[in-house]
Short mmCIF file of C-alpha atoms and ligand atoms in Angstrom, two decimals:
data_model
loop_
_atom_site.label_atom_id
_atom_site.label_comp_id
_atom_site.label_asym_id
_atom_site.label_seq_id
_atom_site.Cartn_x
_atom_site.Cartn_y
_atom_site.Cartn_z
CA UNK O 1 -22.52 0.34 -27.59
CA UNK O 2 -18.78 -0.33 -26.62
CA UNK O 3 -17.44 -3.52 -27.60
CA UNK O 4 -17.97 -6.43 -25.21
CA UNK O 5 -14.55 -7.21 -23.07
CA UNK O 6 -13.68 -10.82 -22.97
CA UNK O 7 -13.37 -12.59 -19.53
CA UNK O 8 -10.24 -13.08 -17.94
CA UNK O 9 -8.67 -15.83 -16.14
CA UNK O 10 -6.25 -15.08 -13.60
CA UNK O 11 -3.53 -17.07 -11.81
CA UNK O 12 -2.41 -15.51 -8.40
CA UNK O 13 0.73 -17.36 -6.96
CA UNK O 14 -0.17 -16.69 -2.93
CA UNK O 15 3.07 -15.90 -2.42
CA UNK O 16 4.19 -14.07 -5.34
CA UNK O 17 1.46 -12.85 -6.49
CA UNK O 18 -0.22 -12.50 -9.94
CA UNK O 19 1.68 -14.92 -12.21
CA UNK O 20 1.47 -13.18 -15.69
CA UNK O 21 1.28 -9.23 -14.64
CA UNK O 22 0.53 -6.73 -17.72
CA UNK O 23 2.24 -4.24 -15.77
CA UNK O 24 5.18 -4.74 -12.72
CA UNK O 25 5.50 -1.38 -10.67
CA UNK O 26 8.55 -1.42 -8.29
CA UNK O 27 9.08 0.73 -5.67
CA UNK O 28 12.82 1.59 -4.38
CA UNK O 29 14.43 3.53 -1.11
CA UNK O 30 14.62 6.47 -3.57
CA UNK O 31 11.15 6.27 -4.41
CA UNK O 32 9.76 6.74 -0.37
CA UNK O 33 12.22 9.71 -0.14
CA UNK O 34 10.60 12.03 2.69
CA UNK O 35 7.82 9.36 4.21
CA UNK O 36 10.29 8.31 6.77
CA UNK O 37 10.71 10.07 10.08
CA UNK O 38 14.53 8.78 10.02
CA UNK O 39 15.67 10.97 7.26
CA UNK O 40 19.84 9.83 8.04
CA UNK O 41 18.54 6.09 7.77
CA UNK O 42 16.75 6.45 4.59
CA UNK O 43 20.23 8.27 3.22
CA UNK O 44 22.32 4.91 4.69
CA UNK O 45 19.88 2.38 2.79
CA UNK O 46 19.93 4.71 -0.55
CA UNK O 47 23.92 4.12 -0.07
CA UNK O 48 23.61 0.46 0.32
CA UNK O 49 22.22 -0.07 -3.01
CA UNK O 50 19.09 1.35 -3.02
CA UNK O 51 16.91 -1.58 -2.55
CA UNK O 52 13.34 -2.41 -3.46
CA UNK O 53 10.56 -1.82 -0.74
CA UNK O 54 7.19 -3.13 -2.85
CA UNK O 55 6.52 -4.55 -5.98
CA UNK O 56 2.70 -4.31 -7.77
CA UNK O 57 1.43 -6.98 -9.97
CA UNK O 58 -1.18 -5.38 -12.50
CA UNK O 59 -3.35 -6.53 -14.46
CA UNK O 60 -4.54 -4.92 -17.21
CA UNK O 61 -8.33 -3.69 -16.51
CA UNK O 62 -9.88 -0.02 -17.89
CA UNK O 63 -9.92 2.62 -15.67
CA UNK O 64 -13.73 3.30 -16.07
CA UNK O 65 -17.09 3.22 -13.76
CA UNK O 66 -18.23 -0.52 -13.95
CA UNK O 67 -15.03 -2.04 -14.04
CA UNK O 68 -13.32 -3.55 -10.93
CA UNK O 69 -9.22 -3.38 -10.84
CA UNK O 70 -7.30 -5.56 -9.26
CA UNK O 71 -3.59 -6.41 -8.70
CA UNK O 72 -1.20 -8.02 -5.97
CA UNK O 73 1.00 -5.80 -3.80
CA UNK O 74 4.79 -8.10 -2.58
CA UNK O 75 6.20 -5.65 0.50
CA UNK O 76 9.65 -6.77 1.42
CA UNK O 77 10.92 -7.07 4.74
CA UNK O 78 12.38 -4.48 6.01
CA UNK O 79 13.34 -1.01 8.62
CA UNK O 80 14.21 2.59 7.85
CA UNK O 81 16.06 2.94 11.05
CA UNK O 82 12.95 1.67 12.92
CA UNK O 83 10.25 2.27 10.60
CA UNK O 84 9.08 -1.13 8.63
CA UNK O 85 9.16 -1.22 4.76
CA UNK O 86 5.89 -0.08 3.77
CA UNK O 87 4.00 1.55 0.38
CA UNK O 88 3.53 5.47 -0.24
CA UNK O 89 -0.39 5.50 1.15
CA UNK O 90 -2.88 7.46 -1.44
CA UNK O 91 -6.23 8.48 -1.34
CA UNK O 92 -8.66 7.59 -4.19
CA UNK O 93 -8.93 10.67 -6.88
CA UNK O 94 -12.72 9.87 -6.27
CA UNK O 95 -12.50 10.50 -2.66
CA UNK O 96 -16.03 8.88 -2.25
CA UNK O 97 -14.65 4.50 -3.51
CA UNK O 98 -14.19 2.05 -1.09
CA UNK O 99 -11.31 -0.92 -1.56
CA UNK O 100 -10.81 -4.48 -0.14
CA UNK O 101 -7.30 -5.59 0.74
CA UNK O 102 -6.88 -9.49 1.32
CA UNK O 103 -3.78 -10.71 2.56
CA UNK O 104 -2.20 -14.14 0.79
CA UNK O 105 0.58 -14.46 2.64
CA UNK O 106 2.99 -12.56 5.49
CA UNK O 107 1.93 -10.12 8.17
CA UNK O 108 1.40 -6.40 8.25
CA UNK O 109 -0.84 -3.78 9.11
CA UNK O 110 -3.36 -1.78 6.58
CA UNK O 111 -2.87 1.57 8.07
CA UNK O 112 -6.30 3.81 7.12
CA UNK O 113 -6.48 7.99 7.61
CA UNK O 114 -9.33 10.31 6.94
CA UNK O 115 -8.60 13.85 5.97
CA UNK O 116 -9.46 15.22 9.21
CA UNK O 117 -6.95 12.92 11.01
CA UNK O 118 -8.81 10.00 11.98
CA UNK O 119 -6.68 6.94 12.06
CA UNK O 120 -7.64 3.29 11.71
CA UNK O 121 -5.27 0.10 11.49
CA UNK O 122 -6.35 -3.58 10.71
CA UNK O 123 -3.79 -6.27 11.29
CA UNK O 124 -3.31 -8.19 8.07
CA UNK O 125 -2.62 -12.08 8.12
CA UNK O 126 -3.79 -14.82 5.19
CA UNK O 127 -6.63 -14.90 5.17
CA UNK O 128 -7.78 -11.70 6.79
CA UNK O 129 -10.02 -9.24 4.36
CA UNK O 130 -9.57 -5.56 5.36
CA UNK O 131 -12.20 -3.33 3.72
CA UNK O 132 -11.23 0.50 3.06
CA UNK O 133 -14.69 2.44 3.33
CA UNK O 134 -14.99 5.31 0.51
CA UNK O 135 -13.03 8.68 2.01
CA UNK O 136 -10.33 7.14 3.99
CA UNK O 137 -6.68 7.18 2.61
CA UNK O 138 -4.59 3.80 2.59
CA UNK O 139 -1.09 2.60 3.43
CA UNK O 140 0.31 -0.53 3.89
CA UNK O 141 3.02 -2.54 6.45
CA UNK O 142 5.19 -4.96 6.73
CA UNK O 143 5.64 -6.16 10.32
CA UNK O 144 6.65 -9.40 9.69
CA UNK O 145 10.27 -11.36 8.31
CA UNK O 146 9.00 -12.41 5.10
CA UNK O 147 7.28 -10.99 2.48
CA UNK O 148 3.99 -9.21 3.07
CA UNK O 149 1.56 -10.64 0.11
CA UNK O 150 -2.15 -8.92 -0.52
CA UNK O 151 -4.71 -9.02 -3.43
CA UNK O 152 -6.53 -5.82 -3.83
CA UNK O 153 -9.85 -4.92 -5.38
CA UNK O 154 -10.93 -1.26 -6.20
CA UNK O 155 -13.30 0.25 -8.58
CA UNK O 156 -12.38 1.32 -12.29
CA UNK O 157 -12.36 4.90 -11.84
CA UNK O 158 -11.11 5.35 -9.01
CA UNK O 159 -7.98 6.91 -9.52
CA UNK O 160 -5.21 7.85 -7.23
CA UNK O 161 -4.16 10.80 -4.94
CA UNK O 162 -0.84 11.51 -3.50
CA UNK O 163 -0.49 14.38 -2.66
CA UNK O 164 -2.26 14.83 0.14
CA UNK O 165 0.18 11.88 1.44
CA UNK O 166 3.12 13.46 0.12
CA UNK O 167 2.18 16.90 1.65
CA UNK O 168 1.10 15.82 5.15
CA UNK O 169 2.28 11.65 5.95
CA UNK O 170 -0.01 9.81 8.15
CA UNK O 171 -0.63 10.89 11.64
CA UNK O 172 0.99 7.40 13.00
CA UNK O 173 3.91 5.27 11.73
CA UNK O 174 4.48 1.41 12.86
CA UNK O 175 8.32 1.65 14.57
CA UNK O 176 9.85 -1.67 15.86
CA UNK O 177 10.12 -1.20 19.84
CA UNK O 178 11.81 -4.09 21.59
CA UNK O 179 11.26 -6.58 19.17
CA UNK O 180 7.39 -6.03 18.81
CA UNK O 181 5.46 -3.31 15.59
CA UNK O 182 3.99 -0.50 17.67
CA UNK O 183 1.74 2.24 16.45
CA UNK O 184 3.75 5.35 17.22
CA UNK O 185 2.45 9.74 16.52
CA UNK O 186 4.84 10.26 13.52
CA UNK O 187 6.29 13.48 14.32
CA UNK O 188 6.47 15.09 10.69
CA UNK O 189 2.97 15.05 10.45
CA UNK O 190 1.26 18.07 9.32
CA UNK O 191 -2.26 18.09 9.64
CA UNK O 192 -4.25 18.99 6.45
CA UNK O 193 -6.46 21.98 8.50
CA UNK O 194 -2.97 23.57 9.59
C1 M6P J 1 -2.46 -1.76 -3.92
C2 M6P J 1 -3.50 -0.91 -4.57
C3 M6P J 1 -2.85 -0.15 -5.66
C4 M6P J 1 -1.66 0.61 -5.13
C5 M6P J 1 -0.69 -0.32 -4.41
C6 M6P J 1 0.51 0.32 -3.76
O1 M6P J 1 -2.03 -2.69 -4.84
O2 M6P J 1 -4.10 -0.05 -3.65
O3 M6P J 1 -3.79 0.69 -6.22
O4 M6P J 1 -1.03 1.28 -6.17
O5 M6P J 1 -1.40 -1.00 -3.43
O6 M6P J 1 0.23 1.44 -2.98
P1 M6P J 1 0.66 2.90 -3.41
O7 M6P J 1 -0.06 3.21 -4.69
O8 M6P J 1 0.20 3.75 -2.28
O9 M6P J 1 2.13 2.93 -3.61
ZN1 ZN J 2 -6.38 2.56 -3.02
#
């Protein structure tokens, strides 16, 4: 038998985030090269000093069946020409394992896509849950002016995916059209069937 893993106590700042991460991922401009549609306005914010989109707040918890990870996800506010800040998107290596966003503080949308195209959004505000159902791949927004702050709960193993992402981008994107987040067909788009 494995050893027994101690308990952990966790302090989550609602609008930071975890307090005392294991791990801080940061995402930059030049990290979401290609996810835009505005290719010229990504280029302008990489010359403007490259600035952070997201931040993840990890803690640390073994990638293995039985285990549930969690971390919290900080998206700045922000456009790429008018495209809101927003995180890469994946799908779970193990296609068939669900996930549960919970938003702590700001506003955004969780932005969900099956394989064959099918497109879902939830609009995130504290307090709202949004639950990812096993097969669907996940991205998230931020539609608001101040940070966008969720908690997110997944199983151990599993994993992440994206290439699928990478290769094809999500069927919508969330542009800012006179002042209000609109769901918009994101023209480079390629759909996974060809
Ligand atoms: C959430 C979780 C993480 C994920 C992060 C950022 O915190 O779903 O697993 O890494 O969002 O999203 P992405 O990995 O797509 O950049
Ligand atoms: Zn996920």
């Amino acid at each position: 038998m494995k050893e027994l893993m101690k308990p952990i106590r966790t302090l989550v700042d609602f609008k930071r985030g975890v307090v005392n991460p294991d791990r801080v991922i940061e995402r930059k401009t030049s990290d979401m090269q290609g996810m835009y549609a505005d290719e010229l306005a990504l280029k302008k914010l990489l010359s403007q000093g490259n600035p952070f989109i997201y931040q993840i707040r990890e803690v640390n918890i073994p990638e293995e069946t039985g285990h549930i990870i969690y971390s919290t996800t900080v998206i700045y506010p922000g456009k790429v020409g008018d495209e809101y800040f927003m995180t890469k998107g994946h799908f779970h290596a193990k296609e068939g394992t669900a996930e549960i966003y919970f938003c702590l503080e700001g506003e955004g949308y969780l932005l969900m896509q099956t394989r064959q195209g099918r497109v879902s959004a939830i609009h995130m505000k504290p307090g709202v849950l949004g639950y990812i159902p096993p097969y669907w791949g996940h991205r998230t927004i931020n539609t608001g002016n101040k940070e966008f702050v969720f908690l997110t709960l997944f199983p151990g193993d599993a994993g992440h995916n994206y290439e699928i992402i990478e290769k094809c981008g999500f069927a919508k994107m969330m542009v800012e059209e006179d002042g209000r987040a609109i769901l918009k067909d994101n023209p480079k788009y390629t759909s996974l069937n060809g």
